[in-house]
Coordinates of C-alpha atoms in Angstrom, one line a residue:
M1 CA 131.6 132.5 74.7
S2 CA 134.4 135.3 74.8
V3 CA 136.8 136.1 72.2
Q4 CA 140.0 138.3 72.8
T5 CA 142.0 139.9 69.7
P6 CA 145.3 141.4 70.0
G7 CA 145.2 145.0 70.6
A8 CA 147.6 146.2 67.9
D9 CA 144.8 145.3 65.2
A10 CA 142.0 146.3 67.3
T11 CA 141.4 149.7 65.7
D12 CA 142.3 149.1 61.9
D13 CA 140.2 150.5 59.3
R14 CA 137.7 151.9 62.0
T15 CA 136.7 155.3 60.0
D16 CA 136.2 153.9 56.5
G17 CA 134.5 150.6 57.2
S18 CA 135.2 147.0 57.0
T19 CA 136.0 145.4 53.4
L20 CA 135.1 141.9 54.6
D21 CA 132.5 141.4 51.5
G22 CA 134.6 144.3 49.5
V23 CA 131.7 146.7 50.2
A24 CA 132.4 149.7 52.0
R25 CA 129.9 150.3 55.2
P26 CA 128.3 153.7 55.2
I27 CA 129.3 154.5 59.0
A28 CA 132.3 154.9 60.6
G29 CA 133.6 151.9 63.0
G30 CA 133.7 148.8 60.6
W31 CA 135.1 145.8 61.7
P32 CA 138.6 144.9 61.0
L33 CA 138.9 141.6 60.0
D34 CA 141.4 140.5 57.4
G35 CA 142.0 137.2 56.1
A36 CA 140.5 135.5 53.0
L37 CA 139.2 132.5 55.5
A38 CA 137.9 134.3 57.8
R39 CA 135.6 136.2 55.2
L40 CA 134.7 132.7 53.9
V41 CA 133.6 131.7 57.1
L42 CA 131.8 134.8 58.3
E43 CA 130.1 135.6 55.1
A44 CA 129.3 132.2 53.6
G45 CA 128.3 130.3 56.7
P46 CA 124.8 128.8 57.3
H47 CA 123.9 131.2 60.0
A48 CA 122.6 134.3 60.4
M49 CA 125.4 136.6 61.8
T50 CA 125.7 140.3 63.0
V51 CA 128.3 142.3 64.5
S52 CA 127.7 145.4 66.5
D53 CA 129.6 147.8 68.4
P54 CA 129.0 148.8 71.9
N55 CA 130.9 151.5 72.2
L56 CA 129.1 153.4 69.8
P57 CA 125.5 155.3 70.6
D58 CA 122.7 152.5 70.9
D59 CA 124.9 149.5 70.1
P60 CA 124.5 149.6 66.2
V61 CA 124.8 146.7 63.9
V62 CA 128.4 147.4 61.9
W63 CA 128.4 144.3 59.6
C64 CA 125.8 141.7 58.6
N65 CA 126.3 138.8 56.5
T66 CA 123.8 137.2 53.6
A67 CA 122.1 134.5 55.6
F68 CA 121.1 137.3 58.0
T69 CA 119.3 139.0 54.7
A70 CA 118.1 135.7 53.7
L71 CA 116.3 135.3 57.0
T72 CA 115.0 138.5 57.9
G73 CA 114.7 140.0 54.5
Y74 CA 116.7 143.3 55.3
A75 CA 119.8 144.1 53.2
A76 CA 123.0 145.3 54.8
D77 CA 122.7 148.6 53.9
E78 CA 119.4 148.5 55.7
V79 CA 120.7 147.2 58.8
V80 CA 124.3 148.6 59.8
G81 CA 123.9 151.6 61.6
R82 CA 120.7 150.3 63.7
N83 CA 120.1 148.4 66.7
C84 CA 118.8 144.9 66.2
R85 CA 115.9 145.9 68.3
F86 CA 114.1 146.5 65.0
L87 CA 113.5 142.8 64.4
Q88 CA 110.8 142.9 67.5
C89 CA 107.2 143.3 67.1
D90 CA 104.0 143.4 69.0
T91 CA 104.2 139.8 70.3
T92 CA 107.5 139.5 71.2
D93 CA 107.8 138.8 75.0
P94 CA 108.7 141.7 77.1
A95 CA 110.0 139.4 79.8
A96 CA 112.5 137.8 77.1
V97 CA 113.6 141.2 75.9
D98 CA 114.3 142.4 79.3
R99 CA 116.7 139.5 80.0
V100 CA 118.5 140.2 77.0
R101 CA 118.7 143.7 78.0
A102 CA 120.0 142.7 81.3
A103 CA 122.6 140.1 80.1
L104 CA 124.0 142.9 77.8
A105 CA 124.4 145.2 80.2
A106 CA 126.3 143.0 82.8
G107 CA 128.8 141.9 79.7
E108 CA 127.4 138.2 79.5
D109 CA 127.0 136.2 76.7
L110 CA 123.7 135.0 76.4
R111 CA 121.2 132.6 74.6
E112 CA 116.9 133.3 74.3
T113 CA 114.6 132.4 72.0
L114 CA 112.5 135.4 70.6
L115 CA 109.3 136.0 68.4
N116 CA 110.5 138.4 66.2
A117 CA 109.0 139.5 62.5
R118 CA 110.9 139.7 58.8
K119 CA 111.2 142.9 56.4
D120 CA 107.8 141.8 55.1
G121 CA 105.6 141.2 58.6
S122 CA 106.1 137.5 59.0
Q123 CA 106.9 136.3 62.4
F124 CA 109.8 134.0 63.0
W125 CA 110.9 131.9 66.5
N126 CA 114.3 133.4 66.7
Q127 CA 117.1 131.5 68.7
L128 CA 119.5 134.4 69.4
A129 CA 123.1 133.9 70.6
V130 CA 125.4 136.7 71.6
A131 CA 129.0 136.7 72.3
H132 CA 131.7 139.4 73.1
V133 CA 134.7 139.9 71.7
R134 CA 137.2 141.3 74.2
D135 CA 140.7 142.9 73.9
A136 CA 143.6 141.9 75.9
D137 CA 142.4 144.0 78.7
G138 CA 139.1 142.4 78.8
H139 CA 137.4 145.1 77.3
V140 CA 134.2 144.4 75.2
M141 CA 134.9 146.0 71.5
Y142 CA 132.3 143.7 69.7
R143 CA 129.2 141.8 69.9
V144 CA 128.5 138.9 67.7
G145 CA 125.0 137.7 67.2
V146 CA 123.8 134.5 65.9
Q147 CA 120.3 134.1 64.8
V148 CA 118.4 130.8 64.0
D149 CA 115.0 130.0 62.8
V150 CA 113.5 127.6 65.2
T151 CA 109.7 128.2 64.4
A152 CA 109.3 124.8 63.7
E153 CA 110.6 123.4 66.6
T154 CA 109.0 126.2 69.1
V155 CA 105.3 125.7 67.5
G156 CA 105.7 122.0 67.6
D157 CA 106.7 122.2 71.2
A158 CA 104.1 124.5 71.7
A159 CA 101.5 122.4 70.0
R160 CA 102.4 119.2 72.3
T161 CA 102.7 121.7 75.3
L162 CA 99.0 122.7 74.6
E163 CA 98.3 119.1 74.0
L164 CA 99.6 117.8 76.9
T165 CA 97.7 120.7 79.0
L166 CA 94.5 120.2 77.3
M167 CA 94.8 116.3 78.1
H168 CA 95.6 116.7 81.8
R169 CA 92.7 119.1 82.2
T170 CA 90.4 116.9 80.4
A171 CA 91.9 114.1 82.9
D172 CA 91.5 116.1 85.8
R173 CA 87.8 116.9 84.8
L174 CA 87.1 113.4 84.6
E175 CA 88.5 112.5 87.6
L176 CA 86.4 115.0 89.5
L177 CA 83.4 113.8 87.9
A178 CA 84.2 110.2 88.7
T179 CA 85.1 111.4 92.4
V180 CA 81.5 113.1 92.6
G181 CA 79.9 110.1 91.3
D182 CA 81.4 107.8 93.9
E183 CA 80.7 110.1 96.8
L184 CA 77.1 110.6 95.9
S185 CA 76.5 107.1 95.2
R186 CA 77.8 105.9 98.6
H187 CA 75.1 107.9 100.1
L188 CA 71.6 107.1 100.5
D189 CA 70.5 109.8 102.8
Y190 CA 69.6 113.1 100.6
D191 CA 71.2 115.4 103.4
A192 CA 74.1 113.3 103.4
A193 CA 74.4 113.3 99.7
V194 CA 73.9 117.2 99.1
A195 CA 76.8 117.9 101.9
A196 CA 79.1 115.3 100.1
L197 CA 78.8 117.5 96.9
A198 CA 79.7 120.5 98.2
D199 CA 82.4 119.0 100.4
T200 CA 83.8 117.3 97.3
V201 CA 83.6 120.3 94.8
V202 CA 84.4 123.1 96.6
P203 CA 88.2 122.3 97.4
R204 CA 89.0 121.3 94.1
M205 CA 87.5 124.6 92.7
A206 CA 86.8 127.8 94.9
T207 CA 87.9 129.2 98.2
W208 CA 84.1 128.3 99.6
G209 CA 80.7 127.7 98.2
F210 CA 77.2 126.3 98.8
V211 CA 74.9 123.8 97.3
A212 CA 71.2 124.5 98.0
M213 CA 68.2 122.1 96.8
V214 CA 64.7 123.0 96.4
S215 CA 61.3 121.1 97.0
E216 CA 59.1 120.7 93.9
G217 CA 57.2 123.5 95.4
G218 CA 60.3 125.7 95.2
R219 CA 61.3 126.1 98.7
F220 CA 64.6 125.7 99.9
E221 CA 64.7 122.0 101.9
R222 CA 68.5 121.4 101.6
V223 CA 71.8 124.0 101.9
H224 CA 75.2 123.0 102.9
V225 CA 78.1 125.4 102.8
A226 CA 81.9 124.3 102.5
A227 CA 85.4 125.9 102.6
T228 CA 88.3 125.2 101.4
D229 CA 90.5 126.6 104.1
P230 CA 90.0 124.9 107.6
A231 CA 90.5 128.5 109.3
R232 CA 87.0 129.4 107.2
R233 CA 84.7 126.5 107.9
A234 CA 83.7 127.8 111.1
A235 CA 82.3 130.7 109.3
A236 CA 81.0 128.4 106.5
H237 CA 79.1 126.4 108.9
A238 CA 77.6 129.6 111.3
L239 CA 76.3 130.9 107.3
G240 CA 74.5 127.6 106.8
S241 CA 72.9 127.8 110.1
Q242 CA 71.6 131.1 109.4
G243 CA 68.5 129.6 107.3
T244 CA 67.8 130.4 103.9
S245 CA 66.9 134.0 104.0
W246 CA 70.1 135.5 102.5
L247 CA 69.7 132.8 99.7
L248 CA 66.0 134.1 99.0
R249 CA 67.2 137.9 98.8
S250 CA 70.0 136.6 96.1
P251 CA 68.6 137.5 92.6
R252 CA 71.4 135.5 91.2
V253 CA 70.1 132.7 93.0
A254 CA 66.9 133.1 92.2
E255 CA 67.6 133.6 88.4
T256 CA 69.6 130.4 88.2
L257 CA 66.7 128.5 89.9
A258 CA 64.3 130.0 87.3
A259 CA 66.3 128.9 84.2
D260 CA 66.0 126.2 82.1
A261 CA 68.0 122.9 82.2
T262 CA 70.2 124.3 79.1
H263 CA 71.3 127.0 81.2
V264 CA 75.0 127.6 81.1
P265 CA 77.0 128.9 84.2
V266 CA 78.5 132.3 84.1
T267 CA 81.2 133.9 86.2
L268 CA 80.8 137.9 87.8
P269 CA 82.2 139.8 90.5
V270 CA 80.3 139.9 93.6
D271 CA 78.2 142.9 93.8
V272 CA 79.7 143.6 97.3
A273 CA 78.0 147.0 97.3
S274 CA 74.4 145.4 97.3
L275 CA 75.1 142.9 100.2
P276 CA 74.3 145.3 103.0
G277 CA 70.7 145.6 101.9
R278 CA 69.9 142.3 101.5
T279 CA 71.8 140.4 104.3
T280 CA 71.7 140.7 108.2
P281 CA 74.9 142.3 110.0
D282 CA 76.0 138.4 111.3
E283 CA 75.5 137.3 107.4
L284 CA 77.3 140.0 106.0
R285 CA 80.2 139.3 108.4
L286 CA 80.4 136.0 107.7
L287 CA 80.4 136.4 103.9
H288 CA 83.3 139.1 104.2
E289 CA 85.0 136.4 106.5
L290 CA 84.8 133.6 103.7
G291 CA 86.0 135.9 101.1
L292 CA 84.1 137.9 98.4
G293 CA 85.7 138.1 95.1
S294 CA 83.8 136.1 92.0
A295 CA 81.1 133.9 91.9
M296 CA 79.8 131.3 89.4
L297 CA 76.2 130.0 90.1
V298 CA 75.5 126.5 88.3
P299 CA 72.3 125.0 88.2
V300 CA 72.1 121.4 89.3
T301 CA 69.5 120.0 86.9
G302 CA 67.7 116.7 87.1
R303 CA 65.9 115.3 84.3
G304 CA 64.7 118.2 82.6
R305 CA 64.4 120.5 85.5
V306 CA 66.6 122.6 87.8
L307 CA 66.7 121.0 91.4
G308 CA 69.1 123.3 93.1
V309 CA 72.2 125.5 92.5
L310 CA 75.7 125.0 93.3
C311 CA 77.5 128.1 94.1
L312 CA 81.3 128.6 93.8
V313 CA 82.7 131.6 95.0
H314 CA 86.4 132.6 94.7
E315 CA 88.4 135.5 96.8
D316 CA 89.7 136.7 93.5
V317 CA 87.6 138.5 91.0
D318 CA 89.3 136.7 88.2
G319 CA 89.0 133.6 89.9
F320 CA 87.5 131.4 87.3
D321 CA 88.8 130.5 84.3
R322 CA 86.8 129.1 81.1
E323 CA 87.9 125.5 81.9
A324 CA 86.2 125.9 85.2
V325 CA 82.9 127.1 83.7
V326 CA 83.0 123.7 81.4
T327 CA 83.9 121.6 84.3
A328 CA 81.0 123.5 86.6
A329 CA 78.3 122.7 83.7
H330 CA 79.4 119.3 83.7
L331 CA 79.2 118.8 87.3
G332 CA 75.8 120.6 87.6
R333 CA 74.3 118.0 85.3
R334 CA 75.8 115.1 86.8
A335 CA 75.3 115.8 90.3
G336 CA 71.6 116.6 89.4
V337 CA 71.0 113.1 88.0
L338 CA 72.6 111.4 90.8
L339 CA 70.7 113.3 93.7
E340 CA 67.5 113.0 91.6
N341 CA 68.0 108.8 91.9
V342 CA 68.9 109.7 95.7
R343 CA 65.3 111.1 96.2
L344 CA 63.7 108.6 94.1
Y345 CA 65.4 106.1 95.8
L346 CA 64.3 107.6 99.3
A347 CA 60.4 108.1 98.2
E348 CA 60.4 104.5 96.7
R349 CA 62.0 102.9 99.9
D350 CA 59.2 105.1 101.9
A351 CA 56.6 103.6 99.9
A352 CA 57.9 99.8 99.9
L353 CA 58.8 100.4 103.9
T354 CA 55.0 101.3 104.7
L355 CA 53.6 98.4 102.5
Q356 CA 56.0 96.1 104.4
H357 CA 55.0 97.4 108.0
S358 CA 51.3 97.4 106.9
L359 CA 51.7 93.4 106.2
L360 CA 53.1 92.9 109.7
P361 CA 51.4 92.7 113.0
V362 CA 51.3 95.3 116.1
L363 CA 51.9 93.3 119.1
G364 CA 49.9 94.3 121.4
D365 CA 49.5 92.0 124.5
V366 CA 50.1 88.7 123.5
G367 CA 48.3 86.6 126.4
G368 CA 50.3 88.4 129.0
L369 CA 53.8 87.6 127.8
D370 CA 56.7 89.5 127.6
V371 CA 57.1 89.9 124.1
A372 CA 59.3 91.8 121.7
A373 CA 59.9 92.0 117.9
S374 CA 61.4 94.0 115.2
Y375 CA 61.5 94.1 111.6
L376 CA 64.7 96.0 110.0
P377 CA 64.8 96.5 106.2
S378 CA 67.6 95.9 104.4
G379 CA 70.1 99.1 104.1
R380 CA 70.9 98.5 100.4
R381 CA 67.5 98.1 99.2
A382 CA 64.5 99.8 98.5
E383 CA 62.4 96.6 97.5
V384 CA 60.2 95.4 100.2
G385 CA 61.2 91.8 101.6
G386 CA 59.7 88.7 102.3
D387 CA 60.5 88.5 106.2
W388 CA 57.8 88.7 108.8
F389 CA 56.9 87.8 112.3
D390 CA 53.8 86.8 114.2
A391 CA 52.3 86.3 117.6
Y392 CA 48.9 85.9 118.6
V393 CA 47.1 83.9 121.3
L394 CA 45.1 80.7 120.7
P395 CA 41.3 79.4 121.4
D396 CA 43.0 77.0 124.0
G397 CA 45.0 79.8 125.6
S398 CA 48.4 79.0 124.1
T399 CA 50.4 81.3 122.1
S400 CA 51.7 81.2 118.2
L401 CA 55.1 82.7 117.7
T402 CA 56.3 82.5 113.9
V403 CA 59.4 83.8 112.3
G404 CA 59.6 83.3 108.3
D405 CA 61.2 84.6 105.3
V406 CA 60.1 84.2 101.9
V407 CA 63.0 83.7 99.3
G408 CA 63.4 87.3 97.2
H409 CA 63.5 90.9 97.6
D410 CA 60.4 92.4 95.8
L411 CA 56.9 93.2 95.7
R412 CA 56.2 89.2 94.9
A413 CA 58.0 88.2 98.0
A414 CA 55.7 90.8 100.0
A415 CA 52.7 89.7 98.5
S416 CA 53.7 85.9 99.0
M417 CA 54.8 86.8 102.7
G418 CA 51.0 88.1 103.3
Q419 CA 49.5 84.8 101.9
L420 CA 51.5 82.3 103.6
R421 CA 50.9 84.1 106.6
T422 CA 47.2 84.1 106.6
L423 CA 47.7 80.3 105.4
L424 CA 49.3 79.7 108.2
R425 CA 47.3 81.2 110.6
T426 CA 44.3 79.6 109.2
A427 CA 46.1 76.2 109.9
V428 CA 47.3 77.2 113.1
W429 CA 43.9 78.6 114.5
R430 CA 42.2 75.1 113.3
G431 CA 44.6 73.5 116.1
D432 CA 47.0 71.7 113.9
S433 CA 50.4 71.4 116.0
P434 CA 53.4 73.0 114.6
G435 CA 54.4 70.3 112.7
A436 CA 51.1 69.6 111.3
A437 CA 50.7 73.1 110.4
L438 CA 53.7 73.6 108.3
R439 CA 52.8 70.2 106.3
R440 CA 49.5 71.6 105.7
L441 CA 51.0 75.0 104.6
D442 CA 53.3 73.3 102.0
G443 CA 50.2 71.5 100.6
L444 CA 48.2 74.4 100.1
V445 CA 51.5 76.3 98.3
G446 CA 51.5 73.6 96.0
A447 CA 47.7 72.9 95.5
L448 CA 47.1 76.7 95.1
D449 CA 50.5 76.8 92.7
L450 CA 51.8 79.6 94.4
G451 CA 55.3 78.8 93.2
D452 CA 57.0 80.5 96.1
V453 CA 60.1 79.0 98.4
A454 CA 60.0 80.1 102.4
T455 CA 61.6 78.9 105.5
C456 CA 59.6 79.4 108.6
V457 CA 60.0 78.4 112.4
L458 CA 56.7 77.8 114.1
L459 CA 56.4 77.5 117.9
R460 CA 53.5 76.9 120.2
W461 CA 54.1 78.4 123.6
R462 CA 51.9 76.9 126.8
R463 CA 52.4 78.3 130.3
T464 CA 53.1 75.7 133.3
R465 CA 53.5 75.8 136.9
D466 CA 57.2 75.8 136.6
G467 CA 57.6 77.9 133.5
A468 CA 56.3 76.9 129.9
H469 CA 56.1 73.9 127.3
V470 CA 57.3 74.7 123.9
T471 CA 56.6 72.6 120.6
W472 CA 58.2 73.6 117.7
S473 CA 58.9 72.7 114.2
S474 CA 61.5 74.4 111.4
A475 CA 61.1 74.6 107.7
G476 CA 64.6 75.1 106.6
H477 CA 65.1 78.3 109.2
P478 CA 68.3 79.0 111.4
P479 CA 67.4 77.3 114.7
G480 CA 65.8 79.3 117.6
L481 CA 67.9 80.0 120.4
V482 CA 66.7 79.8 124.3
R483 CA 69.0 81.4 126.9
L484 CA 68.6 79.6 130.5
P485 CA 68.6 81.2 133.8
D486 CA 72.0 80.4 134.4
G487 CA 73.2 82.1 131.4
T488 CA 73.6 78.7 129.3
V489 CA 72.3 79.4 125.4
E490 CA 70.9 76.2 123.8
R491 CA 69.4 75.8 120.3
L492 CA 66.2 74.6 119.7
D493 CA 67.1 71.7 117.5
G494 CA 64.8 69.2 116.0
G495 CA 61.7 69.4 114.5
R496 CA 63.3 70.2 110.9
R497 CA 62.0 69.8 107.6
T498 CA 62.6 70.9 104.1
P499 CA 61.4 74.4 103.4
V500 CA 58.0 75.3 102.5
G501 CA 57.5 75.1 98.6
L502 CA 60.4 72.4 98.3
P503 CA 59.5 68.9 97.9
S504 CA 59.7 67.0 101.2
P505 CA 60.1 63.1 102.2
Q506 CA 56.5 61.4 102.6
S507 CA 55.9 60.3 106.0
R508 CA 52.8 59.9 108.3
T509 CA 54.2 62.3 110.9
A510 CA 55.2 65.6 110.9
P511 CA 58.2 66.7 112.3
E512 CA 58.6 68.5 115.5
A513 CA 59.9 68.8 119.0
S514 CA 59.0 70.0 122.2
R515 CA 60.7 70.9 125.7
E516 CA 60.4 72.6 129.3
L517 CA 61.6 75.9 129.8
P518 CA 62.0 77.1 133.5
R519 CA 60.9 80.8 134.7
G520 CA 63.5 83.6 133.9
S521 CA 64.3 81.6 130.2
V522 CA 64.4 83.9 127.2
V523 CA 63.3 82.4 123.5
V524 CA 64.7 83.9 120.6
L525 CA 63.5 83.4 116.9
Y526 CA 65.4 85.2 114.0
S527 CA 65.4 85.3 110.2
D528 CA 69.1 84.8 108.6
G529 CA 69.3 88.3 108.1
L530 CA 70.3 88.7 111.6
V531 CA 73.4 86.5 111.5
E532 CA 74.6 85.9 108.0
R533 CA 77.1 88.3 106.2
R534 CA 79.2 88.3 103.4
D535 CA 82.3 88.4 105.6
R536 CA 81.1 85.3 107.5
G537 CA 78.5 82.5 107.0
L538 CA 75.7 81.3 108.8
R539 CA 77.5 79.1 111.1
E540 CA 79.7 81.2 112.4
G541 CA 77.0 84.1 112.5
I542 CA 74.7 82.1 114.9
E543 CA 77.6 81.2 117.1
A544 CA 78.2 84.9 117.6
L545 CA 74.7 85.6 118.3
E546 CA 74.7 82.7 120.9
A547 CA 78.1 84.4 122.6
H548 CA 76.3 87.7 122.9
L549 CA 72.9 86.3 124.3
A550 CA 75.0 84.8 126.9
T551 CA 76.4 88.0 127.9
L552 CA 73.1 89.8 128.5
P553 CA 72.0 90.3 132.4
P554 CA 69.8 87.5 133.6
D555 CA 66.9 89.7 134.7
A556 CA 66.9 91.4 131.1
D557 CA 63.3 91.4 130.0
A558 CA 62.4 91.0 126.0
T559 CA 62.5 94.6 124.9
T560 CA 66.3 95.0 126.3
V561 CA 67.3 91.6 124.9
R562 CA 65.9 92.2 121.7
D563 CA 67.3 95.9 121.1
A564 CA 71.3 94.4 122.8
L565 CA 70.8 91.6 119.7
V566 CA 70.3 93.9 117.0
A567 CA 72.6 96.9 117.8
D568 CA 75.4 94.3 118.2
V569 CA 74.6 92.5 115.2
V570 CA 73.3 94.9 112.8
D571 CA 75.4 98.0 111.5
G572 CA 72.6 99.7 109.8
G573 CA 74.1 98.5 106.4
Q574 CA 73.3 94.7 106.4
E575 CA 72.4 93.3 103.1
D576 CA 69.5 91.6 104.0
D577 CA 65.8 92.1 105.9
V578 CA 65.7 91.3 109.7
C579 CA 63.1 90.0 111.7
V580 CA 63.7 89.4 115.6
L581 CA 60.9 88.1 118.1
V582 CA 62.1 87.5 121.7
V583 CA 59.5 86.0 124.6
R584 CA 60.6 85.7 128.2
V585 CA 59.3 83.2 130.5
D586 CA 58.1 85.2 133.5

């Protein structure tokens, strides 16, 4: 706002002060304003107002109204003759003052909010507006300042801004914790989980960093270095490949590992001066390339003990604020529990697989047949399963081949599998045909009150001059497949009965089927884990297995066929255990 006044009246009463309110001003240069209405508006108005004269040294105040005295506590005789900067205090924003000075120097009107102080020392937020009064030639004669107390509005806005900032920071922290949880939960491999922790946290919080995990004996067993800038990732990889000697020589890392589970992470400037004495030249070069400013070491804590350390390094000396320390403390505790869960899962899984494999046979020379078998554990469970295979030569020279599956994935299923396998071996060894052996097994399960349900396919193999004669019976199991020398794939249908452990129709004869197989034929017995998935049913899975079996070379041996089927159908994350037994007619 600029106001122009007639030049003829511009110099009235400049030597004896204004008589605006009937009080003579104590300095020369009073403001010449006549008229009762003007005096009433300016003097009795609700807003604090001042008038200053920029043509006098230091731009002094030449008039103020009673509202200014009410707002600031300063009487008119304490104000007139002084520059309005006396309202400033120690906490006034220097940047805001600089903006005011720049606008006044340029002769521009302005609006700014500053933190000022009253005469009694109390502070208030002053919304200052300054307008220039110019003569007809555009020369600035006076500056009119209007001050409004906006403390309530400013404090409220600041509180709301702070609240929103805290909410955003809390949301960011929770989102990062959730991301870390999701990433670590995806990995069942310990090395991959450790790498995922560093790769997830470092880009969100630091220039670079590493995760170092120790064994129960206190030795470093996993170290992964990550960098945020892609240009520095080669250096991070190279540092991670240097071994752990640079970690062993770090006193801060040692202190963090020796701390208890309640240790709070702290940030410190990197002690660059000591690095040459505890690193090799290559390590020192890589550390400088990655950036050395400040570091924060966070204990990764599991259930009551320190499992490792998460180190975050920022290239700036003051790279971490208090919020980062709080977030890192939460990360150390959450990641530690998740990593310990992975470690416990793997230990349990190793024990389960050891038990599982101890219950399965080791195939040696099975009557001179070309035989290959595999058991693959579920990719999502640590429990042992009930799948099994068996192959052995009988007293009459024939060979018994079996694939079975006990319902369940726990130690009970494994124990039941061992019992059923032994009972079935007994029935087959005494000379029972496949159908009779399965019926006897079903009777024993009921008589011994085992209470288990299992599917099973039992096949007896007899050599013939032209190939082999096979007889089989299936207790609710997926059908075996045979690939003929011309590439045709057929199912070993027939001889079907209900699963072992479920009621079956009374019959004098046990269901079984048989057929002749020419030389070059391949028989495949398998459990449902090989063909059944969430995204497809059993029927579609069997059809896919048939199609792939038909594409294999006609001269492929049993091992080649087994490996090809497993590689094609099993993706390493199957939800069920898998058994495969392959026999080739030589």
